């Protein structure tokens, strides 16, 4: 019983941390979206100078997705190893 309670508490704490991180990520994405909206109203010649930034942002997003995928795969493997 004691182990189950500890596991539950640990899981709840971890879930709260993950939710907090998602909240921070939402705030950052909102700020990025607002910045992108402001930038979209700039004259075309200024926008052309932003193409390299757009490519870099795309790369960051790709790396973020890969990192999340890697963490999920790692957790799944750890879970499978514990079940064996």
PDB file of N, CA and C in Angstrom:
ATOM      1  N   UNK A   1       0.811  -1.201   0.000  1.00  0.00           N
ATOM      2  CA  UNK A   1       0.000   0.000   0.000  1.00  0.00           C
ATOM      3  C   UNK A   1       0.853   1.262   0.000  1.00  0.00           C
ATOM      4  N   UNK A   2       1.899   1.269   0.801  1.00  0.00           N
ATOM      5  CA  UNK A   2       2.736   2.454   0.930  1.00  0.00           C
ATOM      6  C   UNK A   2       3.408   2.787  -0.395  1.00  0.00           C
ATOM      7  N   UNK A   3       3.879   1.760  -1.102  1.00  0.00           N
ATOM      8  CA  UNK A   3       4.530   1.998  -2.387  1.00  0.00           C
ATOM      9  C   UNK A   3       3.555   2.590  -3.397  1.00  0.00           C
ATOM     10  N   UNK A   4       2.331   2.094  -3.391  1.00  0.00           N
ATOM     11  CA  UNK A   4       1.316   2.595  -4.310  1.00  0.00           C
ATOM     12  C   UNK A   4       1.036   4.072  -4.052  1.00  0.00           C
ATOM     13  N   UNK A   5       0.962   4.454  -2.801  1.00  0.00           N
ATOM     14  CA  UNK A   5       0.712   5.850  -2.445  1.00  0.00           C
ATOM     15  C   UNK A   5       1.863   6.735  -2.903  1.00  0.00           C
ATOM     16  N   UNK A   6       3.080   6.274  -2.693  1.00  0.00           N
ATOM     17  CA  UNK A   6       4.252   7.047  -3.114  1.00  0.00           C
ATOM     18  C   UNK A   6       4.289   7.201  -4.627  1.00  0.00           C
ATOM     19  N   UNK A   7       3.974   6.116  -5.321  1.00  0.00           N
ATOM     20  CA  UNK A   7       3.963   6.159  -6.787  1.00  0.00           C
ATOM     21  C   UNK A   7       2.906   7.148  -7.266  1.00  0.00           C
ATOM     22  N   UNK A   8       1.727   7.100  -6.654  1.00  0.00           N
ATOM     23  CA  UNK A   8       0.648   8.011  -7.032  1.00  0.00           C
ATOM     24  C   UNK A   8       1.043   9.469  -6.807  1.00  0.00           C
ATOM     25  N   UNK A   9       1.643   9.738  -5.654  1.00  0.00           N
ATOM     26  CA  UNK A   9       2.073  11.106  -5.342  1.00  0.00           C
ATOM     27  C   UNK A   9       3.143  11.571  -6.322  1.00  0.00           C
ATOM     28  N   UNK A  10       4.076  10.690  -6.609  1.00  0.00           N
ATOM     29  CA  UNK A  10       5.143  11.023  -7.550  1.00  0.00           C
ATOM     30  C   UNK A  10       4.574  11.292  -8.939  1.00  0.00           C
ATOM     31  N   UNK A  11       3.629  10.464  -9.339  1.00  0.00           N
ATOM     32  CA  UNK A  11       3.000  10.623 -10.646  1.00  0.00           C
ATOM     33  C   UNK A  11       2.220  11.931 -10.715  1.00  0.00           C
ATOM     34  N   UNK A  12       1.483  12.245  -9.660  1.00  0.00           N
ATOM     35  CA  UNK A  12       0.711  13.488  -9.640  1.00  0.00           C
ATOM     36  C   UNK A  12       1.632  14.700  -9.704  1.00  0.00           C
ATOM     37  N   UNK A  13       2.747  14.632  -8.993  1.00  0.00           N
ATOM     38  CA  UNK A  13       3.706  15.737  -9.022  1.00  0.00           C
ATOM     39  C   UNK A  13       4.276  15.899 -10.429  1.00  0.00           C
ATOM     40  N   UNK A  14       4.632  14.785 -11.052  1.00  0.00           N
ATOM     41  CA  UNK A  14       5.175  14.821 -12.409  1.00  0.00           C
ATOM     42  C   UNK A  14       4.143  15.361 -13.397  1.00  0.00           C
ATOM     43  N   UNK A  15       2.900  14.923 -13.250  1.00  0.00           N
ATOM     44  CA  UNK A  15       1.837  15.418 -14.125  1.00  0.00           C
ATOM     45  C   UNK A  15       1.679  16.931 -13.977  1.00  0.00           C
ATOM     46  N   UNK A  16       1.733  17.425 -12.744  1.00  0.00           N
ATOM     47  CA  UNK A  16       1.612  18.865 -12.508  1.00  0.00           C
ATOM     48  C   UNK A  16       2.773  19.615 -13.156  1.00  0.00           C
ATOM     49  N   UNK A  17       3.969  19.063 -13.070  1.00  0.00           N
ATOM     50  CA  UNK A  17       5.131  19.699 -13.686  1.00  0.00           C
ATOM     51  C   UNK A  17       4.983  19.746 -15.205  1.00  0.00           C
ATOM     52  N   UNK A  18       4.499  18.652 -15.787  1.00  0.00           N
ATOM     53  CA  UNK A  18       4.304  18.602 -17.242  1.00  0.00           C
ATOM     54  C   UNK A  18       3.257  19.627 -17.667  1.00  0.00           C
ATOM     55  N   UNK A  19       2.167  19.719 -16.913  1.00  0.00           N
ATOM     56  CA  UNK A  19       1.116  20.686 -17.236  1.00  0.00           C
ATOM     57  C   UNK A  19       1.650  22.107 -17.126  1.00  0.00           C
ATOM     58  N   UNK A  20       2.459  22.375 -16.100  1.00  0.00           N
ATOM     59  CA  UNK A  20       3.075  23.704 -15.964  1.00  0.00           C
ATOM     60  C   UNK A  20       3.970  24.019 -17.160  1.00  0.00           C
ATOM     61  N   UNK A  21       4.752  23.036 -17.591  1.00  0.00           N
ATOM     62  CA  UNK A  21       5.629  23.245 -18.749  1.00  0.00           C
ATOM     63  C   UNK A  21       4.807  23.522 -20.004  1.00  0.00           C
ATOM     64  N   UNK A  22       3.705  22.789 -20.179  1.00  0.00           N
ATOM     65  CA  UNK A  22       2.840  23.047 -21.330  1.00  0.00           C
ATOM     66  C   UNK A  22       2.260  24.457 -21.253  1.00  0.00           C
ATOM     67  N   UNK A  23       1.914  24.902 -20.050  1.00  0.00           N
ATOM     68  CA  UNK A  23       1.410  26.264 -19.879  1.00  0.00           C
ATOM     69  C   UNK A  23       2.435  27.297 -20.299  1.00  0.00           C
ATOM     70  N   UNK A  24       3.688  27.082 -19.882  1.00  0.00           N
ATOM     71  CA  UNK A  24       4.754  28.004 -20.276  1.00  0.00           C
ATOM     72  C   UNK A  24       4.964  27.969 -21.791  1.00  0.00           C
ATOM     73  N   UNK A  25       4.869  26.774 -22.358  1.00  0.00           N
ATOM     74  CA  UNK A  25       5.051  26.643 -23.796  1.00  0.00           C
ATOM     75  C   UNK A  25       3.935  27.382 -24.542  1.00  0.00           C
ATOM     76  N   UNK A  26       2.710  27.289 -24.047  1.00  0.00           N
ATOM     77  CA  UNK A  26       1.587  27.994 -24.675  1.00  0.00           C
ATOM     78  C   UNK A  26       1.828  29.500 -24.647  1.00  0.00           C
ATOM     79  N   UNK A  27       2.309  30.003 -23.504  1.00  0.00           N
ATOM     80  CA  UNK A  27       2.604  31.438 -23.410  1.00  0.00           C
ATOM     81  C   UNK A  27       3.669  31.846 -24.425  1.00  0.00           C
ATOM     82  N   UNK A  28       4.714  31.044 -24.540  1.00  0.00           N
ATOM     83  CA  UNK A  28       5.774  31.354 -25.502  1.00  0.00           C
ATOM     84  C   UNK A  28       5.263  31.302 -26.939  1.00  0.00           C
ATOM     85  N   UNK A  29       4.444  30.299 -27.230  1.00  0.00           N
ATOM     86  CA  UNK A  29       3.890  30.195 -28.582  1.00  0.00           C
ATOM     87  C   UNK A  29       2.966  31.365 -28.889  1.00  0.00           C
ATOM     88  N   UNK A  30       2.210  31.815 -27.887  1.00  0.00           N
ATOM     89  CA  UNK A  30       1.363  32.995 -28.087  1.00  0.00           C
ATOM     90  C   UNK A  30       2.209  34.225 -28.386  1.00  0.00           C
ATOM     91  N   UNK A  31       3.295  34.382 -27.639  1.00  0.00           N
ATOM     92  CA  UNK A  31       4.188  35.517 -27.884  1.00  0.00           C
ATOM     93  C   UNK A  31       4.790  35.437 -29.281  1.00  0.00           C
ATOM     94  N   UNK A  32       5.190  34.226 -29.683  1.00  0.00           N
ATOM     95  CA  UNK A  32       5.745  34.054 -31.031  1.00  0.00           C
ATOM     96  C   UNK A  32       4.695  34.381 -32.086  1.00  0.00           C
ATOM     97  N   UNK A  33       3.474  33.932 -31.850  1.00  0.00           N
ATOM     98  CA  UNK A  33       2.392  34.193 -32.799  1.00  0.00           C
ATOM     99  C   UNK A  33       2.122  35.688 -32.914  1.00  0.00           C
ATOM    100  N   UNK A  34       2.092  36.366 -31.779  1.00  0.00           N
ATOM    101  CA  UNK A  34       1.873  37.818 -31.803  1.00  0.00           C
ATOM    102  C   UNK A  34       3.005  38.528 -32.537  1.00  0.00           C
ATOM    103  N   UNK A  35       4.224  38.097 -32.281  1.00  0.00           N
ATOM    104  CA  UNK A  35       5.371  38.698 -32.974  1.00  0.00           C
ATOM    105  C   UNK A  35       5.286  38.449 -34.474  1.00  0.00           C
ATOM    106  N   UNK A  36       4.922  37.223 -34.847  1.00  0.00           N
ATOM    107  CA  UNK A  36       4.796  36.894 -36.270  1.00  0.00           C
ATOM    108  C   UNK A  36       3.700  37.737 -36.920  1.00  0.00           C
ATOM    109  N   UNK A  37       2.608  37.942 -36.185  1.00  0.00           N
ATOM    110  CA  UNK A  37       1.519  38.774 -36.721  1.00  0.00           C
ATOM    111  C   UNK A  37       1.991  40.210 -36.933  1.00  0.00           C
ATOM    112  N   UNK A  38       2.724  40.743 -35.962  1.00  0.00           N
ATOM    113  CA  UNK A  38       3.255  42.105 -36.108  1.00  0.00           C
ATOM    114  C   UNK A  38       4.214  42.185 -37.294  1.00  0.00           C
ATOM    115  N   UNK A  39       5.038  41.163 -37.437  1.00  0.00           N
ATOM    116  CA  UNK A  39       6.005  41.165 -38.534  1.00  0.00           C
ATOM    117  C   UNK A  39       5.331  41.032 -39.894  1.00  0.00           C
ATOM    118  N   UNK A  40       4.179  40.363 -39.923  1.00  0.00           N
ATOM    119  CA  UNK A  40       3.503  40.151 -41.211  1.00  0.00           C
ATOM    120  C   UNK A  40       2.945  41.448 -41.785  1.00  0.00           C
ATOM    121  N   UNK A  41       2.822  42.465 -40.950  1.00  0.00           N
ATOM    122  CA  UNK A  41       2.302  43.739 -41.447  1.00  0.00           C
ATOM    123  C   UNK A  41       3.416  44.659 -41.958  1.00  0.00           C
ATOM    124  N   UNK A  42       4.649  44.169 -41.937  1.00  0.00           N
ATOM    125  CA  UNK A  42       5.783  44.960 -42.424  1.00  0.00           C
ATOM    126  C   UNK A  42       5.797  44.996 -43.952  1.00  0.00           C
ATOM    127  N   UNK A  43       6.443  45.991 -44.522  1.00  0.00           N
ATOM    128  CA  UNK A  43       6.568  46.053 -45.987  1.00  0.00           C
ATOM    129  C   UNK A  43       7.299  44.813 -46.534  1.00  0.00           C
ATOM    130  N   UNK A  44       7.005  44.430 -47.778  1.00  0.00           N
ATOM    131  CA  UNK A  44       7.581  43.213 -48.363  1.00  0.00           C
ATOM    132  C   UNK A  44       9.109  43.154 -48.333  1.00  0.00           C
ATOM    133  N   UNK A  45       9.781  44.275 -48.558  1.00  0.00           N
ATOM    134  CA  UNK A  45      11.244  44.223 -48.584  1.00  0.00           C
ATOM    135  C   UNK A  45      11.813  43.863 -47.211  1.00  0.00           C
ATOM    136  N   UNK A  46      11.101  44.226 -46.154  1.00  0.00           N
ATOM    137  CA  UNK A  46      11.547  43.828 -44.817  1.00  0.00           C
ATOM    138  C   UNK A  46      11.268  42.339 -44.571  1.00  0.00           C
ATOM    139  N   UNK A  47      10.144  41.879 -45.115  1.00  0.00           N
ATOM    140  CA  UNK A  47       9.786  40.472 -44.935  1.00  0.00           C
ATOM    141  C   UNK A  47      10.796  39.546 -45.602  1.00  0.00           C
ATOM    142  N   UNK A  48      11.331  39.967 -46.740  1.00  0.00           N
ATOM    143  CA  UNK A  48      12.322  39.141 -47.430  1.00  0.00           C
ATOM    144  C   UNK A  48      13.545  38.909 -46.553  1.00  0.00           C
ATOM    145  N   UNK A  49      13.872  39.891 -45.744  1.00  0.00           N
ATOM    146  CA  UNK A  49      15.004  39.742 -44.832  1.00  0.00           C
ATOM    147  C   UNK A  49      14.716  38.787 -43.687  1.00  0.00           C
ATOM    148  N   UNK A  50      13.434  38.464 -43.492  1.00  0.00           N
ATOM    149  CA  UNK A  50      13.059  37.565 -42.399  1.00  0.00           C
ATOM    150  C   UNK A  50      13.035  36.095 -42.818  1.00  0.00           C
ATOM    151  N   UNK A  51      13.232  35.815 -44.092  1.00  0.00           N
ATOM    152  CA  UNK A  51      13.205  34.425 -44.557  1.00  0.00           C
ATOM    153  C   UNK A  51      14.214  33.543 -43.824  1.00  0.00           C
ATOM    154  N   UNK A  52      15.447  34.002 -43.608  1.00  0.00           N
ATOM    155  CA  UNK A  52      16.381  33.156 -42.845  1.00  0.00           C
ATOM    156  C   UNK A  52      15.876  32.860 -41.428  1.00  0.00           C
ATOM    157  N   UNK A  53      15.224  33.843 -40.809  1.00  0.00           N
ATOM    158  CA  UNK A  53      14.666  33.630 -39.474  1.00  0.00           C
ATOM    159  C   UNK A  53      13.561  32.579 -39.520  1.00  0.00           C
ATOM    160  N   UNK A  54      12.743  32.634 -40.558  1.00  0.00           N
ATOM    161  CA  UNK A  54      11.669  31.660 -40.709  1.00  0.00           C
ATOM    162  C   UNK A  54      12.241  30.247 -40.838  1.00  0.00           C
ATOM    163  N   UNK A  55      13.299  30.115 -41.600  1.00  0.00           N
ATOM    164  CA  UNK A  55      13.940  28.803 -41.748  1.00  0.00           C
ATOM    165  C   UNK A  55      14.472  28.308 -40.406  1.00  0.00           C
ATOM    166  N   UNK A  56      15.090  29.217 -39.658  1.00  0.00           N
ATOM    167  CA  UNK A  56      15.626  28.835 -38.349  1.00  0.00           C
ATOM    168  C   UNK A  56      14.511  28.432 -37.395  1.00  0.00           C
ATOM    169  N   UNK A  57      13.394  29.165 -37.438  1.00  0.00           N
ATOM    170  CA  UNK A  57      12.258  28.813 -36.579  1.00  0.00           C
ATOM    171  C   UNK A  57      11.715  27.437 -36.955  1.00  0.00           C
ATOM    172  N   UNK A  58      11.682  27.139 -38.244  1.00  0.00           N
ATOM    173  CA  UNK A  58      11.245  25.818 -38.690  1.00  0.00           C
ATOM    174  C   UNK A  58      12.174  24.734 -38.191  1.00  0.00           C
ATOM    175  N   UNK A  59      13.467  25.014 -38.202  1.00  0.00           N
ATOM    176  CA  UNK A  59      14.443  24.056 -37.693  1.00  0.00           C
ATOM    177  C   UNK A  59      14.258  23.837 -36.199  1.00  0.00           C
ATOM    178  N   UNK A  60      14.033  24.919 -35.459  1.00  0.00           N
ATOM    179  CA  UNK A  60      13.812  24.801 -34.011  1.00  0.00           C
ATOM    180  C   UNK A  60      12.577  23.949 -33.741  1.00  0.00           C
ATOM    181  N   UNK A  61      11.508  24.172 -34.489  1.00  0.00           N
ATOM    182  CA  UNK A  61      10.291  23.382 -34.310  1.00  0.00           C
ATOM    183  C   UNK A  61      10.555  21.910 -34.596  1.00  0.00           C
ATOM    184  N   UNK A  62      11.284  21.633 -35.661  1.00  0.00           N
ATOM    185  CA  UNK A  62      11.618  20.249 -35.999  1.00  0.00           C
ATOM    186  C   UNK A  62      12.440  19.601 -34.894  1.00  0.00           C
ATOM    187  N   UNK A  63      13.427  20.325 -34.379  1.00  0.00           N
ATOM    188  CA  UNK A  63      14.253  19.795 -33.293  1.00  0.00           C
ATOM    189  C   UNK A  63      13.428  19.581 -32.031  1.00  0.00           C
ATOM    190  N   UNK A  64      12.487  20.481 -31.750  1.00  0.00           N
ATOM    191  CA  UNK A  64      11.615  20.331 -30.590  1.00  0.00           C
ATOM    192  C   UNK A  64      10.767  19.066 -30.719  1.00  0.00           C
ATOM    193  N   UNK A  65      10.182  18.867 -31.892  1.00  0.00           N
ATOM    194  CA  UNK A  65       9.368  17.667 -32.115  1.00  0.00           C
ATOM    195  C   UNK A  65      10.204  16.406 -31.950  1.00  0.00           C
ATOM    196  N   UNK A  66      11.425  16.428 -32.486  1.00  0.00           N
ATOM    197  CA  UNK A  66      12.308  15.269 -32.365  1.00  0.00           C
ATOM    198  C   UNK A  66      12.661  15.012 -30.910  1.00  0.00           C
ATOM    199  N   UNK A  67      12.870  16.069 -30.146  1.00  0.00           N
ATOM    200  CA  UNK A  67      13.200  15.912 -28.729  1.00  0.00           C
ATOM    201  C   UNK A  67      12.035  15.304 -27.964  1.00  0.00           C
ATOM    202  N   UNK A  68      10.835  15.790 -28.231  1.00  0.00           N
ATOM    203  CA  UNK A  68       9.649  15.241 -27.566  1.00  0.00           C
ATOM    204  C   UNK A  68       9.489  13.775 -27.936  1.00  0.00           C
ATOM    205  N   UNK A  69       9.648  13.462 -29.214  1.00  0.00           N
ATOM    206  CA  UNK A  69       9.521  12.078 -29.661  1.00  0.00           C
ATOM    207  C   UNK A  69      10.556  11.208 -28.962  1.00  0.00           C
ATOM    208  N   UNK A  70      11.784  11.681 -28.865  1.00  0.00           N
ATOM    209  CA  UNK A  70      12.859  10.933 -28.221  1.00  0.00           C
ATOM    210  C   UNK A  70      12.534  10.652 -26.758  1.00  0.00           C
ATOM    211  N   UNK A  71      12.022  11.649 -26.056  1.00  0.00           N
ATOM    212  CA  UNK A  71      11.663  11.466 -24.643  1.00  0.00           C
ATOM    213  C   UNK A  71      10.542  10.446 -24.515  1.00  0.00           C
ATOM    214  N   UNK A  72       9.547  10.533 -25.382  1.00  0.00           N
ATOM    215  CA  UNK A  72       8.431   9.586 -25.319  1.00  0.00           C
ATOM    216  C   UNK A  72       8.894   8.159 -25.588  1.00  0.00           C
ATOM    217  N   UNK A  73       9.754   7.982 -26.575  1.00  0.00           N
ATOM    218  CA  UNK A  73      10.273   6.649 -26.889  1.00  0.00           C
ATOM    219  C   UNK A  73      11.099   6.117 -25.722  1.00  0.00           C
ATOM    220  N   UNK A  74      11.915   6.970 -25.142  1.00  0.00           N
ATOM    221  CA  UNK A  74      12.744   6.560 -24.006  1.00  0.00           C
ATOM    222  C   UNK A  74      11.867   6.130 -22.829  1.00  0.00           C
ATOM    223  N   UNK A  75      10.829   6.892 -22.524  1.00  0.00           N
ATOM    224  CA  UNK A  75       9.927   6.548 -21.421  1.00  0.00           C
ATOM    225  C   UNK A  75       9.195   5.243 -21.711  1.00  0.00           C
ATOM    226  N   UNK A  76       8.817   5.040 -22.963  1.00  0.00           N
ATOM    227  CA  UNK A  76       8.126   3.808 -23.331  1.00  0.00           C
ATOM    228  C   UNK A  76       9.055   2.613 -23.142  1.00  0.00           C
ATOM    229  N   UNK A  77      10.297   2.749 -23.560  1.00  0.00           N
ATOM    230  CA  UNK A  77      11.266   1.659 -23.386  1.00  0.00           C
ATOM    231  C   UNK A  77      11.506   1.373 -21.908  1.00  0.00           C
ATOM    232  N   UNK A  78      11.631   2.426 -21.105  1.00  0.00           N
ATOM    233  CA  UNK A  78      11.826   2.238 -19.669  1.00  0.00           C
ATOM    234  C   UNK A  78      10.636   1.511 -19.061  1.00  0.00           C
ATOM    235  N   UNK A  79       9.443   1.890 -19.491  1.00  0.00           N
ATOM    236  CA  UNK A  79       8.230   1.250 -18.992  1.00  0.00           C
ATOM    237  C   UNK A  79       8.192  -0.222 -19.392  1.00  0.00           C
ATOM    238  N   UNK A  80       8.556  -0.507 -20.633  1.00  0.00           N
ATOM    239  CA  UNK A  80       8.577  -1.895 -21.099  1.00  0.00           C
ATOM    240  C   UNK A  80       9.617  -2.710 -20.344  1.00  0.00           C
ATOM    241  N   UNK A  81      10.774  -2.114 -20.078  1.00  0.00           N
ATOM    242  CA  UNK A  81      11.823  -2.823 -19.341  1.00  0.00           C
ATOM    243  C   UNK A  81      11.399  -3.109 -17.909  1.00  0.00           C
ATOM    244  N   UNK A  82      10.651  -2.202 -17.287  1.00  0.00           N
ATOM    245  CA  UNK A  82      10.175  -2.420 -15.918  1.00  0.00           C
ATOM    246  C   UNK A  82       9.142  -3.534 -15.867  1.00  0.00           C
ATOM    247  N   UNK A  83       8.367  -3.691 -16.935  1.00  0.00           N
ATOM    248  CA  UNK A  83       7.321  -4.710 -16.964  1.00  0.00           C
ATOM    249  C   UNK A  83       7.889  -6.109 -17.146  1.00  0.00           C
ATOM    250  N   UNK A  84       9.113  -6.197 -17.641  1.00  0.00           N
ATOM    251  CA  UNK A  84       9.725  -7.513 -17.896  1.00  0.00           C
ATOM    252  C   UNK A  84      10.184  -8.131 -16.656  1.00  0.00           C
TER     253      UNK A  84
END
